[in-house]
Coordinates of C-alpha atoms in Angstrom, one line a residue:
Chain A
X1 CA 51.7 187.4 -64.6
X2 CA 49.2 187.9 -61.7
X3 CA 45.5 188.7 -62.9
X4 CA 43.0 190.1 -60.6
X5 CA 39.4 189.0 -60.9
X6 CA 36.2 190.5 -59.9
X7 CA 35.7 188.1 -57.0
X8 CA 38.9 189.2 -55.3
X9 CA 38.0 192.7 -55.5
X10 CA 34.8 191.8 -53.8
X11 CA 35.8 190.5 -51.0
X12 CA 38.3 193.7 -50.6
X13 CA 35.6 195.8 -51.2
X14 CA 33.5 194.3 -48.3
X15 CA 36.2 194.4 -45.7
X16 CA 37.2 197.2 -46.2
X17 CA 33.4 198.8 -46.4
X18 CA 32.8 196.9 -42.8
X19 CA 36.0 197.5 -40.9
X20 CA 36.6 201.2 -42.3
X21 CA 33.2 202.6 -43.4
X22 CA 35.1 203.3 -46.8
X23 CA 32.8 202.1 -50.1
X24 CA 34.6 201.6 -53.1
X25 CA 31.5 199.2 -54.7
X26 CA 30.4 201.8 -57.0
X27 CA 34.1 202.5 -57.9
X28 CA 34.5 202.1 -62.1
X29 CA 36.0 198.7 -62.1
X30 CA 38.7 198.7 -64.4
X31 CA 40.5 201.7 -63.1
X32 CA 39.8 199.8 -59.4
X33 CA 41.2 196.9 -60.5
X34 CA 44.6 198.6 -61.6
X35 CA 45.2 200.7 -58.4
X36 CA 45.0 197.2 -56.6
X37 CA 47.4 195.3 -58.9
X38 CA 49.4 198.6 -58.2
X39 CA 49.2 198.0 -54.4
X40 CA 49.5 194.3 -55.0
X41 CA 52.8 195.0 -56.9
X42 CA 54.2 197.7 -54.9
X43 CA 53.8 196.1 -51.4
X44 CA 54.7 192.6 -52.7
X45 CA 51.7 190.8 -51.5
X46 CA 51.3 187.5 -52.9
X47 CA 47.2 188.2 -53.8
X48 CA 44.4 190.3 -53.5
X49 CA 43.6 187.8 -50.1
X50 CA 47.0 188.7 -48.8
X51 CA 46.1 192.5 -49.1
X52 CA 42.7 191.9 -47.2
X53 CA 44.3 189.7 -44.4
X54 CA 46.9 193.1 -44.1
X55 CA 44.0 195.6 -44.0
X56 CA 42.1 193.0 -41.1
X57 CA 44.7 193.0 -39.1
X58 CA 46.5 196.6 -39.7
X59 CA 44.2 199.3 -39.5
X60 CA 47.1 201.6 -39.3
X61 CA 47.8 200.4 -43.3
X62 CA 44.4 201.7 -43.9
X63 CA 45.6 205.4 -44.6
X64 CA 48.1 203.9 -46.8
X65 CA 45.5 201.6 -48.6
X66 CA 43.4 204.7 -49.2
X67 CA 46.4 207.0 -50.8
X68 CA 47.2 204.4 -53.2
X69 CA 44.1 203.3 -54.4
X70 CA 42.8 207.1 -55.3
X71 CA 44.6 208.7 -58.6
X72 CA 46.6 211.6 -57.7
X73 CA 47.7 212.5 -61.2
X74 CA 46.9 216.2 -61.9
X75 CA 48.5 219.2 -63.4
X76 CA 48.2 223.1 -63.3
X77 CA 45.9 224.8 -65.9
X78 CA 44.9 221.5 -67.3
X79 CA 42.8 222.1 -70.4
X80 CA 43.9 225.8 -70.3
X81 CA 41.1 227.0 -72.5
X82 CA 38.6 226.0 -69.6
X83 CA 41.0 228.6 -67.1
X84 CA 40.2 231.0 -69.8
X85 CA 36.7 230.8 -69.8
X86 CA 36.4 230.7 -65.7
X87 CA 38.5 234.1 -66.2
X88 CA 37.0 235.8 -69.1
X89 CA 33.0 234.4 -68.5
X90 CA 32.3 232.2 -65.2
X91 CA 33.8 234.6 -62.6
X92 CA 32.8 237.5 -63.9
X93 CA 29.0 236.5 -64.2
X94 CA 29.1 235.5 -60.6
X95 CA 30.4 239.0 -59.6
X96 CA 28.2 240.6 -61.1
X97 CA 25.6 239.5 -59.6
X98 CA 26.9 239.4 -55.7
X99 CA 30.1 240.5 -54.4
X100 CA 31.6 237.2 -52.7
X101 CA 32.5 234.2 -54.6
X102 CA 32.8 230.8 -52.9
X103 CA 34.4 227.8 -54.5
X104 CA 34.7 224.1 -53.7
X105 CA 37.3 221.7 -55.3
X106 CA 35.6 218.9 -54.5
X107 CA 38.4 216.1 -54.8
X108 CA 41.8 218.2 -54.9
X109 CA 44.1 215.7 -54.9
X110 CA 47.6 217.3 -54.5
X111 CA 46.1 221.1 -55.1
X112 CA 47.7 221.6 -58.5
X113 CA 43.9 222.7 -59.5
X114 CA 43.6 225.0 -56.3
X115 CA 46.9 226.7 -56.7
X116 CA 45.8 227.7 -60.3
X117 CA 42.6 229.2 -59.2
X118 CA 43.8 231.2 -56.7
X119 CA 46.9 232.2 -59.1
X120 CA 43.7 233.2 -61.7
X121 CA 41.7 235.3 -59.3
X122 CA 44.8 236.7 -57.8
X123 CA 45.4 238.4 -61.7
X124 CA 41.8 239.1 -61.4
X125 CA 42.5 241.3 -58.4
X126 CA 39.4 239.5 -56.7
X127 CA 40.9 236.7 -54.5
X128 CA 40.0 238.9 -51.9
X129 CA 36.3 238.2 -52.1
X130 CA 36.6 234.6 -52.8
X131 CA 36.5 231.9 -50.2
X132 CA 37.8 228.2 -51.1
X133 CA 37.4 224.7 -49.7
X134 CA 39.3 222.0 -51.2
X135 CA 38.5 218.3 -50.1
X136 CA 39.8 215.2 -50.8
X137 CA 39.0 211.6 -49.4
X138 CA 42.7 211.1 -48.9
X139 CA 44.3 212.6 -45.9
X140 CA 47.9 212.5 -46.9
X141 CA 47.3 214.2 -50.3
X142 CA 45.4 217.0 -48.4
X143 CA 48.7 217.2 -46.3
X144 CA 50.5 217.5 -49.7
X145 CA 48.4 220.1 -50.7
X146 CA 48.8 221.9 -47.8
X147 CA 52.7 222.2 -48.1
X148 CA 52.0 223.6 -51.6
X149 CA 54.8 222.1 -53.3
X150 CA 55.0 221.1 -56.9
X151 CA 57.5 218.2 -58.4
X152 CA 60.1 219.4 -60.5
X153 CA 59.2 217.0 -63.3
X154 CA 55.6 218.7 -63.4
X155 CA 56.8 222.4 -63.8
X156 CA 57.3 222.1 -67.5
X157 CA 53.9 220.9 -68.3
X158 CA 52.3 223.5 -65.8
X159 CA 54.4 226.5 -67.3
X160 CA 53.2 225.3 -70.9
X161 CA 49.4 225.2 -69.8
X162 CA 50.1 228.7 -67.8
X163 CA 51.2 230.1 -71.2
X164 CA 48.4 228.6 -73.0
X165 CA 45.9 230.0 -70.7
X166 CA 47.5 233.3 -71.3
X167 CA 48.3 234.2 -68.0
X168 CA 49.6 237.9 -66.6
X169 CA 53.2 236.6 -66.1
X170 CA 54.9 233.6 -66.0
X171 CA 54.5 230.8 -63.5
X172 CA 57.7 231.1 -61.9
X173 CA 56.8 234.1 -60.4
X174 CA 54.4 232.3 -58.0
X175 CA 57.3 229.6 -56.9
X176 CA 60.3 229.2 -55.0
X177 CA 63.0 226.4 -56.3
X178 CA 63.6 223.7 -53.7
X179 CA 65.7 221.0 -54.3
X180 CA 63.6 218.7 -55.7
X181 CA 60.5 220.8 -55.9
X182 CA 59.1 224.2 -56.1
X183 CA 57.3 225.7 -53.6
X184 CA 53.8 227.8 -54.0
X185 CA 53.8 230.9 -52.4
X186 CA 51.4 230.2 -49.7
X187 CA 50.5 233.7 -49.2
X188 CA 48.1 232.8 -52.3
X189 CA 46.4 230.0 -49.8
X190 CA 45.3 232.3 -47.3
X191 CA 41.6 232.4 -48.3
X192 CA 41.5 228.6 -48.9
X193 CA 40.7 225.6 -46.4
X194 CA 41.4 222.3 -47.2
X195 CA 39.5 219.5 -45.4
X196 CA 38.9 215.8 -45.9
X197 CA 35.7 214.8 -47.0
X198 CA 34.5 211.4 -49.2
X199 CA 32.2 212.3 -52.0
X200 CA 30.8 208.7 -51.4
X201 CA 29.3 209.2 -48.2
X202 CA 27.3 212.1 -49.8
X203 CA 27.4 214.8 -47.1
X204 CA 26.4 218.5 -47.6
X205 CA 28.6 220.5 -45.7
X206 CA 28.2 224.2 -47.3
X207 CA 27.0 225.9 -50.3
X208 CA 28.8 227.3 -53.2
X209 CA 29.0 229.5 -56.4
X210 CA 31.3 227.3 -58.1
X211 CA 32.6 223.7 -58.3
X212 CA 35.2 222.1 -59.3
X213 CA 34.7 218.3 -59.4
X214 CA 37.1 217.9 -63.1
X215 CA 38.1 214.3 -63.4
X216 CA 37.0 212.9 -60.2
X217 CA 33.7 211.2 -61.5
X218 CA 35.5 209.0 -64.0
X219 CA 36.7 206.5 -61.4
X220 CA 33.0 206.0 -60.4
X221 CA 30.3 204.1 -62.3
X222 CA 27.0 205.1 -63.1
X223 CA 25.2 204.8 -60.2
X224 CA 27.3 206.7 -57.9
X225 CA 28.1 209.2 -60.6
X226 CA 24.3 209.8 -60.4
X227 CA 24.5 209.6 -56.5
X228 CA 27.3 212.1 -56.7
X229 CA 25.6 214.5 -58.6
X230 CA 22.5 215.1 -56.2
X231 CA 25.2 215.9 -53.5
X232 CA 26.9 218.7 -56.3
X233 CA 23.8 220.0 -57.0
X234 CA 22.5 220.3 -53.4
X235 CA 25.9 222.2 -52.2
X236 CA 25.6 224.8 -55.2
X237 CA 23.2 227.7 -55.0
X238 CA 20.6 228.4 -57.5
X239 CA 22.5 229.9 -60.9
X240 CA 25.8 228.6 -59.5
X241 CA 28.0 226.7 -61.7
X242 CA 29.4 223.0 -61.9
X243 CA 32.8 222.2 -63.8
X244 CA 33.5 218.3 -64.7
X245 CA 36.0 216.9 -66.8
X246 CA 36.1 217.8 -70.7
X247 CA 35.4 213.8 -71.2
X248 CA 32.6 213.7 -68.7
X249 CA 29.0 214.4 -68.9
X250 CA 25.8 214.4 -66.9
X251 CA 23.5 213.6 -69.8
X252 CA 22.3 210.1 -68.5
X253 CA 21.8 211.3 -64.4
X254 CA 18.5 211.8 -62.9
X255 CA 18.6 215.5 -62.4
X256 CA 20.8 216.2 -65.5
X257 CA 17.7 218.6 -66.5
X258 CA 18.3 221.0 -63.3
X259 CA 21.6 222.4 -65.3
X260 CA 22.0 223.8 -68.5
X261 CA 25.1 223.9 -70.3
X262 CA 27.0 226.9 -70.5
X263 CA 30.0 225.6 -72.1
X264 CA 29.7 222.0 -73.6
X265 CA 33.6 222.0 -74.9
X266 CA 34.6 222.7 -71.7
X267 CA 31.5 220.9 -69.6
X268 CA 30.7 224.0 -67.9
X269 CA 27.2 223.7 -66.6
X270 CA 24.7 226.0 -64.5
X271 CA 22.2 225.2 -62.0
X272 CA 18.9 226.4 -63.1
X273 CA 16.3 224.4 -60.8
X274 CA 16.2 223.3 -57.1
Chain B
X1 CA 50.5 185.1 -92.7
X2 CA 47.2 185.5 -93.7
X3 CA 44.8 182.4 -92.7
X4 CA 41.1 181.9 -93.2
X5 CA 40.8 180.0 -89.9
X6 CA 41.3 183.1 -88.2
X7 CA 37.9 184.3 -89.1
X8 CA 35.3 183.8 -86.7
X9 CA 31.7 184.3 -86.3
X10 CA 32.7 184.4 -82.3
X11 CA 34.5 188.1 -82.3
X12 CA 32.6 191.2 -80.6
X13 CA 35.1 193.9 -80.7
X14 CA 38.3 195.1 -82.7
X15 CA 40.7 197.0 -80.6
X16 CA 43.8 198.8 -82.7
X17 CA 46.9 200.2 -81.5
X18 CA 49.6 202.0 -83.0
X19 CA 52.2 204.9 -82.4
X20 CA 54.6 206.6 -85.2
X21 CA 54.1 206.0 -88.3
X22 CA 50.5 203.9 -87.4
X23 CA 48.5 207.1 -89.4
X24 CA 48.5 206.0 -92.6
X25 CA 48.0 202.1 -92.2
X26 CA 44.9 203.2 -89.6
X27 CA 43.3 205.8 -92.1
X28 CA 43.9 202.6 -94.8
X29 CA 42.0 200.4 -92.6
X30 CA 39.3 203.0 -91.7
X31 CA 38.7 204.0 -95.2
X32 CA 38.3 200.1 -96.3
X33 CA 36.2 198.8 -94.0
X34 CA 32.4 198.5 -95.4
X35 CA 30.1 201.2 -94.0
X36 CA 28.1 198.8 -91.8
X37 CA 30.8 196.4 -90.6
X38 CA 29.0 195.3 -87.3
X39 CA 31.5 195.4 -84.4
X40 CA 32.5 198.3 -82.4
X41 CA 36.4 199.5 -83.1
X42 CA 38.5 201.0 -80.5
X43 CA 41.5 202.8 -81.8
X44 CA 43.9 203.6 -78.8
X45 CA 46.7 205.7 -80.9
X46 CA 49.8 207.9 -79.1
X47 CA 48.9 211.6 -79.8
X48 CA 50.0 214.9 -78.4
X49 CA 48.6 215.5 -74.6
X50 CA 47.5 218.9 -75.2
X51 CA 46.2 219.0 -78.7
X52 CA 42.3 217.4 -77.7
X53 CA 41.1 219.2 -81.1
X54 CA 42.0 218.0 -84.9
X55 CA 42.7 214.4 -84.4
X56 CA 39.2 212.3 -84.6
X57 CA 38.4 214.9 -87.6
X58 CA 41.4 214.0 -89.4
X59 CA 40.9 210.2 -88.8
X60 CA 37.4 211.4 -90.0
X61 CA 37.7 212.4 -93.3
X62 CA 38.7 209.3 -95.2
X63 CA 36.9 206.8 -93.2
X64 CA 33.7 205.1 -94.1
X65 CA 32.5 205.4 -90.6
X66 CA 32.2 208.5 -88.1
X67 CA 35.1 208.0 -85.7
X68 CA 34.1 209.8 -82.0
X69 CA 35.9 210.0 -79.2
X70 CA 33.7 208.6 -76.5
X71 CA 32.3 210.3 -73.0
X72 CA 33.3 208.8 -69.8
X73 CA 31.1 205.7 -69.1
X74 CA 29.6 206.0 -72.8
X75 CA 27.6 203.1 -73.8
X76 CA 29.2 200.8 -76.7
X77 CA 27.3 200.7 -79.7
X78 CA 27.6 198.1 -82.5
X79 CA 29.3 199.3 -85.7
X80 CA 31.3 202.4 -83.6
X81 CA 34.6 203.4 -83.8
X82 CA 36.1 205.0 -80.9
X83 CA 39.0 206.7 -80.4
X84 CA 41.2 207.2 -77.4
X85 CA 40.7 211.1 -76.2
X86 CA 43.5 213.1 -75.8
X87 CA 45.3 212.9 -72.1
X88 CA 43.1 210.2 -70.9
X89 CA 43.2 206.4 -70.7
X90 CA 40.6 204.6 -72.4
X91 CA 39.6 201.3 -70.8
X92 CA 36.7 199.0 -71.6
X93 CA 34.4 198.0 -68.7
X94 CA 32.4 194.8 -68.2
X95 CA 28.8 195.5 -69.0
X96 CA 29.2 197.1 -72.4
X97 CA 30.8 200.6 -71.8
X98 CA 33.7 202.8 -71.7
X99 CA 35.4 204.7 -69.1
X100 CA 38.2 207.0 -69.1
X101 CA 40.9 207.8 -66.6
X102 CA 43.8 210.4 -65.7
X103 CA 45.7 207.6 -64.2
X104 CA 49.4 208.2 -64.6
X105 CA 51.4 207.6 -67.7
X106 CA 51.7 203.7 -68.7
X107 CA 54.9 203.4 -71.2
X108 CA 55.3 207.1 -71.0
X109 CA 52.1 207.4 -73.0
X110 CA 48.6 208.6 -72.0
X111 CA 46.6 207.2 -73.7
X112 CA 48.2 203.7 -73.0
X113 CA 47.9 201.0 -75.6
X114 CA 48.6 198.7 -73.1
X115 CA 45.5 199.7 -70.9
X116 CA 43.0 199.6 -73.9
X117 CA 44.0 196.5 -74.6
X118 CA 44.1 194.8 -71.2
X119 CA 40.5 196.2 -70.4
X120 CA 39.1 194.7 -73.5
X121 CA 41.0 191.3 -72.9
X122 CA 39.5 191.2 -69.9
X123 CA 35.9 192.5 -71.1
X124 CA 35.5 190.6 -74.5
X125 CA 37.9 187.4 -73.2
X126 CA 38.2 185.1 -76.8
X127 CA 35.6 187.2 -78.8
X128 CA 38.3 190.2 -79.3
X129 CA 40.4 190.7 -82.2
X130 CA 43.5 193.3 -81.6
X131 CA 45.6 194.4 -83.8
X132 CA 49.1 196.7 -83.2
X133 CA 50.5 198.8 -85.9
X134 CA 53.6 200.8 -86.1
X135 CA 55.3 202.3 -83.4
X136 CA 58.3 203.4 -81.9
X137 CA 57.9 202.2 -78.2
X138 CA 56.8 198.8 -76.5
X139 CA 53.6 200.1 -75.1
X140 CA 50.8 197.5 -76.7
X141 CA 52.8 194.4 -76.1
X142 CA 51.5 193.4 -73.0
X143 CA 48.3 194.4 -73.9
X144 CA 48.6 192.0 -76.8
X145 CA 49.6 189.2 -74.5
X146 CA 46.6 189.8 -72.3
X147 CA 44.6 189.2 -75.6
X148 CA 46.6 185.7 -76.4
X149 CA 46.3 184.7 -72.6
X150 CA 42.5 185.9 -73.0
X151 CA 42.1 183.2 -76.1
X152 CA 41.7 186.3 -78.2
X153 CA 43.2 186.9 -81.9
X154 CA 46.4 188.7 -82.2
X155 CA 47.5 190.5 -85.3
X156 CA 50.1 193.0 -86.0
X157 CA 51.4 194.7 -88.9
X158 CA 54.4 193.2 -90.5
X159 CA 57.6 194.8 -88.9
X160 CA 59.1 195.1 -92.7
X161 CA 55.9 197.4 -93.9
X162 CA 56.1 199.0 -90.5
X163 CA 57.5 202.8 -90.4
X164 CA 58.8 202.6 -87.3
X165 CA 58.8 198.4 -86.1
X166 CA 59.7 198.6 -82.3
X167 CA 56.1 198.1 -81.2
X168 CA 55.2 195.1 -83.3
X169 CA 58.6 193.6 -83.2
X170 CA 58.0 193.9 -79.1
X171 CA 54.5 192.2 -79.4
X172 CA 56.4 189.6 -81.7
X173 CA 58.8 188.9 -78.6
X174 CA 56.3 189.1 -75.7
X175 CA 53.8 186.5 -77.2
X176 CA 52.6 184.1 -79.5
X177 CA 51.4 186.6 -82.7
X178 CA 48.5 184.7 -85.0
X179 CA 49.3 186.5 -87.7
X180 CA 51.8 189.2 -89.2
X181 CA 50.1 191.0 -91.8
X182 CA 50.8 194.0 -94.1
X183 CA 47.9 196.7 -93.9
X184 CA 46.4 195.3 -97.4
X185 CA 46.0 192.0 -95.5
X186 CA 44.7 193.3 -92.4
X187 CA 41.9 195.2 -94.6
X188 CA 41.4 191.8 -96.2
X189 CA 40.7 190.3 -92.9
X190 CA 38.6 192.8 -91.8
X191 CA 36.6 192.8 -94.8
X192 CA 36.3 189.0 -94.9
X193 CA 35.7 189.0 -90.8
X194 CA 32.7 191.5 -92.0
X195 CA 31.4 188.9 -94.8
X196 CA 30.8 186.0 -92.3
X197 CA 29.2 188.2 -89.7
X198 CA 26.7 189.3 -92.0
X199 CA 26.1 186.0 -93.4
X200 CA 25.7 184.9 -89.2
X201 CA 23.4 188.0 -88.8
X202 CA 21.3 187.0 -92.2
X203 CA 20.7 183.3 -91.1
X204 CA 19.4 184.1 -87.7

């Protein structure tokens, strides 16, 4: 069986940085290695060197590479209790201070969390007060998110999460059935814009009341997590909220003390210092 | 068979995988090892995806050590017991930390035992003890092969004793297993290993 060594990955990372200006050097090594192994197997390369060779001579392959290297596993209403707290505590808190709500889904993947949020806002009757930006590094996955479809095999999991979240209806209210998939009601995306953005490059493009970046930074090492937290901090209004995955932590980041913990179980933080 | 030759001061970590029928042996192991067993223990046990709470508490009740679900990038501490959290894969990183991921399921499982075992084998090389217990699918077999290939020690729960033996049997087919043991013998192995590691520690 083919085993990938760190030296192989270094060569690949260097080429991608030099030729395409994407920097994977601070990605978490174990998952990055698995992604590369997957690409090598999927495209039947003999080795990582062969992959490097393809990327050197075939720039059109790069977009596919990015799609495969990033992890696009997501579900609607993952951790239902998180969404309940968002609905019952966090969003009312924001709206009690001002009449508008700006949201950033950083690393939105195929859009399941965006759809969940729009359903939540619709059911609260405050969707018209919100503006949402959803970003990802992978253009192909953004296009899929825009198409707003959910594959049939995931619908059961999504529905049971929605039930646990105790939504007002049943999830199928928001979908129409197609052959292989379910189509999400796109009218609910009228206040959402999708765009490409690389967290690693660290560009601030707007300010938000609420940022969701759940299970995205787990693919980064601590150095990069630390850098990205600066970006997220700068992109939040003072007293804005940051949500990360339930098993992620900020405590070792330089600017952790600029946040307070609002909910430790669901990892919801509030920015309290500029 | 139990062999004293496999007790070696070089070992730096223990990783345990299990699925259906593994709760009892895991509990037996955790309740029998010395409280100050010096190596970190990584547990990857198949569990319900949407039930985040309760499992770590259930394991801790009888354990001599507290069992914890690590946070992403948490540093590995000597003698700690880490359980892969629900709906995350758990990997060991070079540089002594743990990382979590939401990659797709492997062998229909997240956490997947193969992922934990493979990453641990890479990080610890020949200094790893891998133990695979009762279970109803083949997850972990490939991981045990990785441990063996990198020079680590491989132990499976004896298929006769296992409530469901697909998991240990698959590992026995996938690679050379150093010892096929009953739960009691696994405990004995860890206690003997503990004694040796402590002697080594005292002599330094």
